[in-house]
Amino acid sequence: MNFSHPDDLRGATFTDVSLRGARFTRADFSGVVLRAVEVGGTDIDAPWLLDGRNTLLVNGVDVTPFVDAELDRRFPGRSERRAQDPDGLRAAWAKAETAWAAAVERVAALPPGTQDVSVDGEWSFAQTVRHLVMATDTWLGKAVLGREKPYHPLGMPNAEYETDGHDLSVFVSGVPPYADVLAARADRTAMVRDFLATATPADLAVVRANPWGPEHPETTLSCLHTILEEEWEHLRYATRDLDTITRGSTS
């Protein structure tokens, strides 16, 4: 049985049913209550878990602080992603760049074509890198720098981009050469680095239009925080999938 948009199961009750092996993608589980359930081996990936005041209670214990602390341990430099001043942001960006450089080197040491391998239908490493190009263009090129045509054609939008009414034609289709992807990525990381090099506290406080919802203003600082969040979250995904690939268990 397959449930997908526009199926709506809000308020549904499941009693004595088996969801063993079920897979949920881009599903809204906010406020879901699970009681007397078997959860051994359950794998949850919730990118927005640590936003705001979200909680995730397991047997009455909010595990979000533990998740956050463990991710900081696994990814040195991640803890600085919410830096508040120019010097802190420059240091935070340098650490994000270093972490991603290591991931790129890791891929280079694996068999040719690894960058285009998808695990469980997720983005490949190259697609993830392309998405970061697009994220930088959105939150720096468009929101902060105000570029009329901010998007590099090698950028990779999210799955909802077209259904939300945006034009996909600005992006290339197919699988572009990996060398070109890395070149686009290098250009965009340099764009962030160059902006931060001269950024002042006053610059960080400037109010910008949210690129996805102009009615919700953002500051330059919050735009940069979004870029850093994207960097670390997608590094987590990429690292997870590279681990799976090296174990030889892709699907």
Short mmCIF file of N, CA and C in Angstrom, two decimals, residues 139 142-143 208-218 223:
data_model
loop_
_atom_site.label_atom_id
_atom_site.label_comp_id
_atom_site.label_asym_id
_atom_site.label_seq_id
_atom_site.Cartn_x
_atom_site.Cartn_y
_atom_site.Cartn_z
N TRP A 139 20.42 31.96 -0.46
CA TRP A 139 20.51 32.71 0.78
C TRP A 139 21.57 33.80 0.80
N LYS A 142 20.79 35.64 -3.73
CA LYS A 142 19.48 36.26 -3.88
C LYS A 142 19.10 37.11 -2.68
N ALA A 143 19.10 36.51 -1.49
CA ALA A 143 18.60 37.21 -0.31
C ALA A 143 19.49 38.36 0.13
N ARG A 208 16.65 41.54 5.38
CA ARG A 208 16.51 41.08 4.00
C ARG A 208 15.15 40.39 3.83
N ALA A 209 14.73 40.25 2.58
CA ALA A 209 13.51 39.49 2.29
C ALA A 209 13.85 38.01 2.28
N ASN A 210 13.04 37.23 2.96
CA ASN A 210 13.21 35.78 2.92
C ASN A 210 12.97 35.33 1.48
N PRO A 211 13.91 34.61 0.87
CA PRO A 211 13.76 34.23 -0.54
C PRO A 211 12.58 33.30 -0.80
N TRP A 212 12.10 32.60 0.21
CA TRP A 212 10.95 31.70 0.04
C TRP A 212 9.65 32.32 0.53
N GLY A 213 9.76 33.34 1.37
CA GLY A 213 8.56 33.99 1.90
C GLY A 213 8.86 35.43 2.25
N PRO A 214 8.77 36.34 1.27
CA PRO A 214 9.14 37.75 1.51
C PRO A 214 8.41 38.39 2.67
N GLU A 215 7.27 37.82 3.05
CA GLU A 215 6.52 38.39 4.17
C GLU A 215 7.17 38.07 5.51
N HIS A 216 8.19 37.21 5.49
CA HIS A 216 8.90 36.85 6.71
C HIS A 216 10.34 37.36 6.60
N PRO A 217 10.62 38.55 7.08
CA PRO A 217 11.96 39.14 6.92
C PRO A 217 13.03 38.36 7.68
N GLU A 218 14.23 38.42 7.13
CA GLU A 218 15.40 37.80 7.73
C GLU A 218 16.49 38.86 7.85
N CYS A 223 20.40 34.67 7.43
CA CYS A 223 20.65 34.06 6.12
C CYS A 223 21.94 33.25 6.15
#
